[in-house]
């Protein structure tokens, strides 16, 4: 069987004693090439045994080993999980600091974030230990069709063999259609959205439907501080989200709803706020229990129980909620209702003295999506005026958004010129999601003026930059734009418009 990359990721489930492979792993290994895969071929299943970096005596740090596994999850088409009883070994961050997450847990977490097709099997003869059972309960909402009915080793092998056959086909022949993203967003909205008083109530949705794990002990505050510092230092959003998951998972041993754990509320606030911020660039836009909206719902509840000594704002994060609802609305068929909800949070934020420029920016985006172009331009222009004194990337982002609105209004010359100015300011700073977005929107502006060659160059640049920082949402946006531009070329629209007349003679 030939493959350019593994199509299936086999989760890192091993048996006692620590590190001993399950018998089923040996059988899968033999089925897919044995100990030595044929020269030039790639094993169609990602297996930890194929990587010397993951050996027990490897000098690679534990988290770097975990990151290698997570990259395997990202590149594979699906995840196969064989459950036994063990949850896995806690990941060490230093000699004194360890988090309760295991390699296996992080792999499940990554698959849930990416909405990867995941096939979970409980092997007969095993009963999950309490920590594993609790993890499965937490993540169950992320995996439709989840079942813990025990199955035999032979049954699992047959299913794996069937998956190998399916994923060896071209995508259009696989018969494993995934729902459209809009369908998924609408379904989660219907199931989990509840009306609430925007001004003084947080959204009902909470992170993982409420954060707490009675099987975990309270973490060391220094450990949480270390993990959050590493998350802040991470330059890639997927790596940052992994650290944030480690922090949140450890904090589940100190749920903010209990009075004895109120001292942990600042950690909760910081972790959930950072999750929403990075999750937005990663594309976690829905009513998913791991999404930005759920994180903000839990953050608002954490703030409501904070004590005065924590110096936390005792307000609902209206600005961030407005941005979250706006992003969901762009993907949903319930657009007008969700845009209206986002608008209400913007107005609440402005009324309570929130960040004016961020609030006006989101309001301008809502206006633009609802075809209120003049109102959008007015808000964007005001944001640019307020940020002009600061200069730098913040001003560059404001100019990019203003220029985009001008292009949408038909003022292509001023709009593209303004976007170019904004992009140049953003390029002076390290790569960021804002720089990616500005580059992608400028590409779209060039496409509207039929400068398709330049538009494609910028779309590729946006894609490369987004890949560098792990901004999955912007990667998808750049890919969609590039596909539309290539479509114009395939239909020969551009050559017909710019090719010289056949009567003018040959070109040089």
Short mmCIF file of N, CA and C in Angstrom, two decimals, residues 161-239:
data_model
loop_
_atom_site.label_atom_id
_atom_site.label_comp_id
_atom_site.label_asym_id
_atom_site.label_seq_id
_atom_site.Cartn_x
_atom_site.Cartn_y
_atom_site.Cartn_z
N UNK A 161 -8.54 -2.17 8.92
CA UNK A 161 -8.27 -2.56 7.54
C UNK A 161 -9.26 -1.89 6.58
N UNK A 162 -10.51 -1.81 6.99
CA UNK A 162 -11.52 -1.15 6.15
C UNK A 162 -11.21 0.35 6.01
N UNK A 163 -10.78 0.98 7.08
CA UNK A 163 -10.43 2.40 7.01
C UNK A 163 -9.23 2.62 6.09
N UNK A 164 -8.27 1.71 6.14
CA UNK A 164 -7.12 1.82 5.25
C UNK A 164 -7.55 1.77 3.78
N UNK A 165 -8.49 0.90 3.47
CA UNK A 165 -8.99 0.81 2.10
C UNK A 165 -9.71 2.10 1.70
N UNK A 166 -10.51 2.62 2.62
CA UNK A 166 -11.28 3.83 2.32
C UNK A 166 -10.35 5.01 2.08
N UNK A 167 -9.38 5.21 2.97
CA UNK A 167 -8.52 6.38 2.87
C UNK A 167 -7.42 6.23 1.83
N UNK A 168 -7.31 5.06 1.24
CA UNK A 168 -6.38 4.87 0.12
C UNK A 168 -7.00 5.34 -1.20
N UNK A 169 -8.31 5.60 -1.17
CA UNK A 169 -9.00 6.06 -2.38
C UNK A 169 -8.87 7.57 -2.51
N UNK A 170 -9.14 8.11 -3.70
CA UNK A 170 -9.28 9.56 -3.82
C UNK A 170 -10.41 10.06 -2.93
N UNK A 171 -10.31 11.29 -2.49
CA UNK A 171 -11.29 11.81 -1.54
C UNK A 171 -12.73 11.70 -2.05
N UNK A 172 -12.93 11.89 -3.35
CA UNK A 172 -14.29 11.89 -3.87
C UNK A 172 -14.89 10.48 -3.92
N UNK A 173 -14.08 9.44 -3.61
CA UNK A 173 -14.58 8.07 -3.62
C UNK A 173 -14.70 7.47 -2.22
N UNK A 174 -14.44 8.24 -1.22
CA UNK A 174 -14.31 7.64 0.12
C UNK A 174 -15.64 7.30 0.79
N UNK A 175 -16.70 7.96 0.43
CA UNK A 175 -18.00 7.72 1.03
C UNK A 175 -17.97 7.96 2.54
N UNK A 176 -17.15 8.87 2.95
CA UNK A 176 -17.15 9.30 4.35
C UNK A 176 -17.35 10.81 4.37
N UNK A 177 -18.48 11.27 3.85
CA UNK A 177 -18.67 12.71 3.73
C UNK A 177 -18.80 13.38 5.10
N UNK A 178 -18.10 14.47 5.26
CA UNK A 178 -18.24 15.26 6.47
C UNK A 178 -19.30 16.32 6.25
N UNK A 179 -20.05 16.67 7.28
CA UNK A 179 -21.07 17.72 7.10
C UNK A 179 -20.42 19.05 6.76
N UNK A 180 -21.14 19.84 5.98
CA UNK A 180 -20.66 21.19 5.69
C UNK A 180 -20.48 21.94 7.00
N UNK A 181 -19.50 22.84 7.02
CA UNK A 181 -19.24 23.58 8.25
C UNK A 181 -20.47 24.35 8.69
N UNK A 182 -21.19 24.96 7.74
CA UNK A 182 -22.40 25.71 8.10
C UNK A 182 -23.44 24.80 8.74
N UNK A 183 -23.54 23.55 8.26
CA UNK A 183 -24.48 22.60 8.84
C UNK A 183 -24.10 22.28 10.28
N UNK A 184 -22.81 22.07 10.52
CA UNK A 184 -22.34 21.78 11.87
C UNK A 184 -22.59 22.98 12.79
N UNK A 185 -22.28 24.18 12.31
CA UNK A 185 -22.49 25.38 13.12
C UNK A 185 -23.96 25.56 13.45
N UNK A 186 -24.83 25.36 12.46
CA UNK A 186 -26.27 25.50 12.68
C UNK A 186 -26.79 24.46 13.65
N UNK A 187 -26.29 23.23 13.54
CA UNK A 187 -26.75 22.16 14.42
C UNK A 187 -26.38 22.45 15.87
N UNK A 188 -25.13 22.86 16.10
CA UNK A 188 -24.70 23.18 17.46
C UNK A 188 -25.45 24.39 18.00
N UNK A 189 -25.75 25.35 17.12
CA UNK A 189 -26.54 26.52 17.53
C UNK A 189 -27.92 26.09 17.99
N UNK A 190 -28.55 25.21 17.24
CA UNK A 190 -29.90 24.76 17.58
C UNK A 190 -29.91 23.98 18.90
N UNK A 191 -28.88 23.17 19.11
CA UNK A 191 -28.85 22.33 20.30
C UNK A 191 -28.49 23.12 21.56
N UNK A 192 -27.56 24.07 21.44
CA UNK A 192 -26.95 24.65 22.64
C UNK A 192 -27.26 26.12 22.88
N UNK A 193 -27.82 26.82 21.89
CA UNK A 193 -28.08 28.23 22.13
C UNK A 193 -29.33 28.42 23.00
N UNK A 194 -29.24 29.32 23.96
CA UNK A 194 -30.37 29.69 24.79
C UNK A 194 -30.41 31.22 24.89
N UNK A 195 -31.62 31.78 24.90
CA UNK A 195 -31.75 33.23 25.05
C UNK A 195 -31.31 33.64 26.46
N UNK A 196 -30.75 34.83 26.57
CA UNK A 196 -30.33 35.35 27.87
C UNK A 196 -30.29 36.86 27.80
N UNK A 197 -30.24 37.51 28.98
CA UNK A 197 -30.18 38.97 29.04
C UNK A 197 -28.74 39.40 28.76
N UNK A 198 -28.53 40.00 27.61
CA UNK A 198 -27.18 40.30 27.16
C UNK A 198 -26.45 41.23 28.12
N UNK A 199 -27.14 42.22 28.67
CA UNK A 199 -26.47 43.24 29.46
C UNK A 199 -25.90 42.71 30.77
N UNK A 200 -26.58 41.75 31.39
CA UNK A 200 -26.14 41.36 32.73
C UNK A 200 -26.05 39.85 32.94
N UNK A 201 -26.14 39.07 31.86
CA UNK A 201 -25.99 37.63 31.99
C UNK A 201 -24.93 37.11 31.02
N UNK A 202 -24.14 36.14 31.45
CA UNK A 202 -23.21 35.50 30.49
C UNK A 202 -23.98 34.52 29.62
N UNK A 203 -23.45 34.17 28.46
CA UNK A 203 -24.12 33.14 27.65
C UNK A 203 -24.17 31.82 28.41
N UNK A 204 -25.25 31.06 28.24
CA UNK A 204 -25.40 29.81 29.02
C UNK A 204 -24.33 28.78 28.73
N UNK A 205 -23.74 28.80 27.54
CA UNK A 205 -22.75 27.78 27.16
C UNK A 205 -21.49 27.92 28.00
N UNK A 206 -20.96 26.79 28.48
CA UNK A 206 -19.72 26.78 29.25
C UNK A 206 -18.71 25.83 28.62
N UNK A 207 -17.45 26.07 28.91
CA UNK A 207 -16.35 25.25 28.40
C UNK A 207 -16.53 23.82 28.90
N UNK A 208 -16.60 22.87 27.96
CA UNK A 208 -16.81 21.46 28.30
C UNK A 208 -18.02 21.28 29.22
N UNK A 209 -19.03 22.16 29.03
CA UNK A 209 -20.29 22.09 29.78
C UNK A 209 -20.08 22.17 31.29
N UNK A 210 -19.08 22.94 31.68
CA UNK A 210 -18.76 23.08 33.10
C UNK A 210 -17.42 22.46 33.39
N UNK A 211 -16.53 23.21 34.02
CA UNK A 211 -15.16 22.75 34.18
C UNK A 211 -14.90 22.30 35.61
N UNK A 212 -14.56 21.04 35.76
CA UNK A 212 -14.24 20.48 37.07
C UNK A 212 -14.03 18.98 36.94
N UNK A 213 -13.08 18.46 37.66
CA UNK A 213 -12.80 17.02 37.64
C UNK A 213 -12.50 16.58 39.06
N UNK A 214 -13.45 15.90 39.69
CA UNK A 214 -13.25 15.52 41.10
C UNK A 214 -12.11 14.54 41.31
N UNK A 215 -11.63 13.89 40.24
CA UNK A 215 -10.53 12.93 40.38
C UNK A 215 -9.16 13.60 40.40
N UNK A 216 -9.11 14.92 40.17
CA UNK A 216 -7.83 15.62 40.14
C UNK A 216 -7.61 16.39 41.44
N UNK A 217 -6.36 16.43 41.88
CA UNK A 217 -5.98 17.24 43.04
C UNK A 217 -5.73 18.68 42.58
N UNK A 218 -5.87 19.66 43.45
CA UNK A 218 -5.57 21.04 43.07
C UNK A 218 -4.12 21.17 42.60
N UNK A 219 -3.87 21.89 41.53
CA UNK A 219 -2.49 22.01 41.01
C UNK A 219 -1.67 22.99 41.82
N UNK A 220 -0.36 22.89 41.70
CA UNK A 220 0.53 23.88 42.29
C UNK A 220 0.41 25.18 41.51
N UNK A 221 0.16 26.31 42.17
CA UNK A 221 0.07 27.58 41.44
C UNK A 221 1.29 27.86 40.58
N UNK A 222 2.49 27.48 41.05
CA UNK A 222 3.70 27.72 40.26
C UNK A 222 3.68 26.91 38.97
N UNK A 223 3.07 25.72 39.01
CA UNK A 223 2.97 24.92 37.80
C UNK A 223 2.07 25.60 36.78
N UNK A 224 0.93 26.09 37.23
CA UNK A 224 0.01 26.79 36.33
C UNK A 224 0.67 28.04 35.76
N UNK A 225 1.39 28.78 36.61
CA UNK A 225 2.08 29.97 36.14
C UNK A 225 3.09 29.62 35.06
N UNK A 226 3.83 28.52 35.25
CA UNK A 226 4.82 28.09 34.27
C UNK A 226 4.16 27.74 32.94
N UNK A 227 3.05 27.01 32.99
CA UNK A 227 2.38 26.61 31.76
C UNK A 227 1.83 27.83 31.03
N UNK A 228 1.23 28.76 31.76
CA UNK A 228 0.67 29.96 31.12
C UNK A 228 1.77 30.83 30.52
N UNK A 229 2.93 30.88 31.17
CA UNK A 229 4.05 31.63 30.60
C UNK A 229 4.52 30.99 29.29
N UNK A 230 4.55 29.66 29.25
CA UNK A 230 4.95 28.99 28.02
C UNK A 230 3.91 29.22 26.92
N UNK A 231 2.65 29.27 27.31
CA UNK A 231 1.60 29.55 26.32
C UNK A 231 1.78 30.94 25.74
N UNK A 232 2.07 31.91 26.57
CA UNK A 232 2.26 33.28 26.11
C UNK A 232 3.46 33.38 25.17
N UNK A 233 4.51 32.61 25.47
CA UNK A 233 5.73 32.68 24.66
C UNK A 233 5.60 31.93 23.34
N UNK A 234 4.64 31.04 23.23
CA UNK A 234 4.49 30.25 22.01
C UNK A 234 4.13 31.14 20.83
N UNK A 235 4.77 30.94 19.69
CA UNK A 235 4.52 31.77 18.52
C UNK A 235 3.49 31.16 17.58
N UNK A 236 3.14 29.90 17.78
CA UNK A 236 2.15 29.24 16.94
C UNK A 236 0.89 28.99 17.75
N UNK A 237 -0.26 29.26 17.13
CA UNK A 237 -1.51 29.17 17.88
C UNK A 237 -1.82 27.74 18.30
N UNK A 238 -1.50 26.74 17.46
CA UNK A 238 -1.79 25.37 17.88
C UNK A 238 -0.94 24.98 19.07
N UNK A 239 0.30 25.44 19.11
CA UNK A 239 1.17 25.15 20.25
C UNK A 239 0.66 25.88 21.50
#
